[in-house]
Amino acid sequence: MTDVDFQHARWRKGTGSGDSGCVEVALETRLIGVRDTKDLGTGPVLAFRPSVWTSFLNGLRGDDFTPEWTEN
């Protein structure tokens, strides 16, 4: 995969985010970028194809990522 430049991307932070432990998401050149807000834009960016990002979000909504050791 080619490197994607997220330098000019419009980053968005979730409305439920506090002052720490947050991530930002941006759309740039047909990829979704995710980064840690505490890095102040200088840290690494994880890039996902939109279909993979959508699957991830659907998994979160469906509790697919509940740790096995968590009691229900």
mmCIF file of C-alpha atoms in Angstrom, residues 5-38:
data_model
loop_
_atom_site.group_PDB
_atom_site.id
_atom_site.type_symbol
_atom_site.label_atom_id
_atom_site.label_comp_id
_atom_site.label_asym_id
_atom_site.label_seq_id
_atom_site.Cartn_x
_atom_site.Cartn_y
_atom_site.Cartn_z
ATOM 1 C CA ASP A 5 -0.447 11.998 3.446
ATOM 2 C CA PHE A 6 -2.864 12.939 6.224
ATOM 3 C CA GLN A 7 -1.121 16.284 6.833
ATOM 4 C CA HIS A 8 -4.001 18.337 5.395
ATOM 5 C CA ALA A 9 -6.814 16.040 6.501
ATOM 6 C CA ARG A 10 -9.710 17.336 8.572
ATOM 7 C CA TRP A 11 -9.440 15.434 11.852
ATOM 8 C CA ARG A 12 -12.496 14.841 14.021
ATOM 9 C CA LYS A 13 -12.627 13.811 17.653
ATOM 10 C CA GLY A 14 -15.653 12.037 19.120
ATOM 11 C CA THR A 15 -18.106 14.232 21.006
ATOM 12 C CA GLY A 16 -17.909 11.903 24.001
ATOM 13 C CA SER A 17 -14.122 12.253 24.230
ATOM 14 C CA GLY A 18 -12.535 13.820 27.262
ATOM 15 C CA ASP A 19 -9.103 15.374 27.714
ATOM 16 C CA SER A 20 -7.152 12.115 27.550
ATOM 17 C CA GLY A 21 -7.340 8.703 25.944
ATOM 18 C CA CYS A 22 -9.012 9.958 22.785
ATOM 19 C CA VAL A 23 -8.590 9.199 19.123
ATOM 20 C CA GLU A 24 -9.224 11.321 16.054
ATOM 21 C CA VAL A 25 -10.486 10.098 12.695
ATOM 22 C CA ALA A 26 -10.046 11.628 9.230
ATOM 23 C CA LEU A 27 -10.927 10.761 5.642
ATOM 24 C CA GLU A 28 -8.157 11.359 3.117
ATOM 25 C CA THR A 29 -7.620 9.995 -0.377
ATOM 26 C CA ARG A 30 -10.102 7.135 0.006
ATOM 27 C CA LEU A 31 -8.630 5.944 3.317
ATOM 28 C CA ILE A 32 -9.679 6.448 6.931
ATOM 29 C CA GLY A 33 -6.929 7.648 9.272
ATOM 30 C CA VAL A 34 -6.932 7.137 13.035
ATOM 31 C CA ARG A 35 -4.491 8.804 15.422
ATOM 32 C CA ASP A 36 -3.990 9.446 19.134
ATOM 33 C CA THR A 37 -4.934 12.992 20.150
ATOM 34 C CA LYS A 38 -2.269 13.261 22.846
#
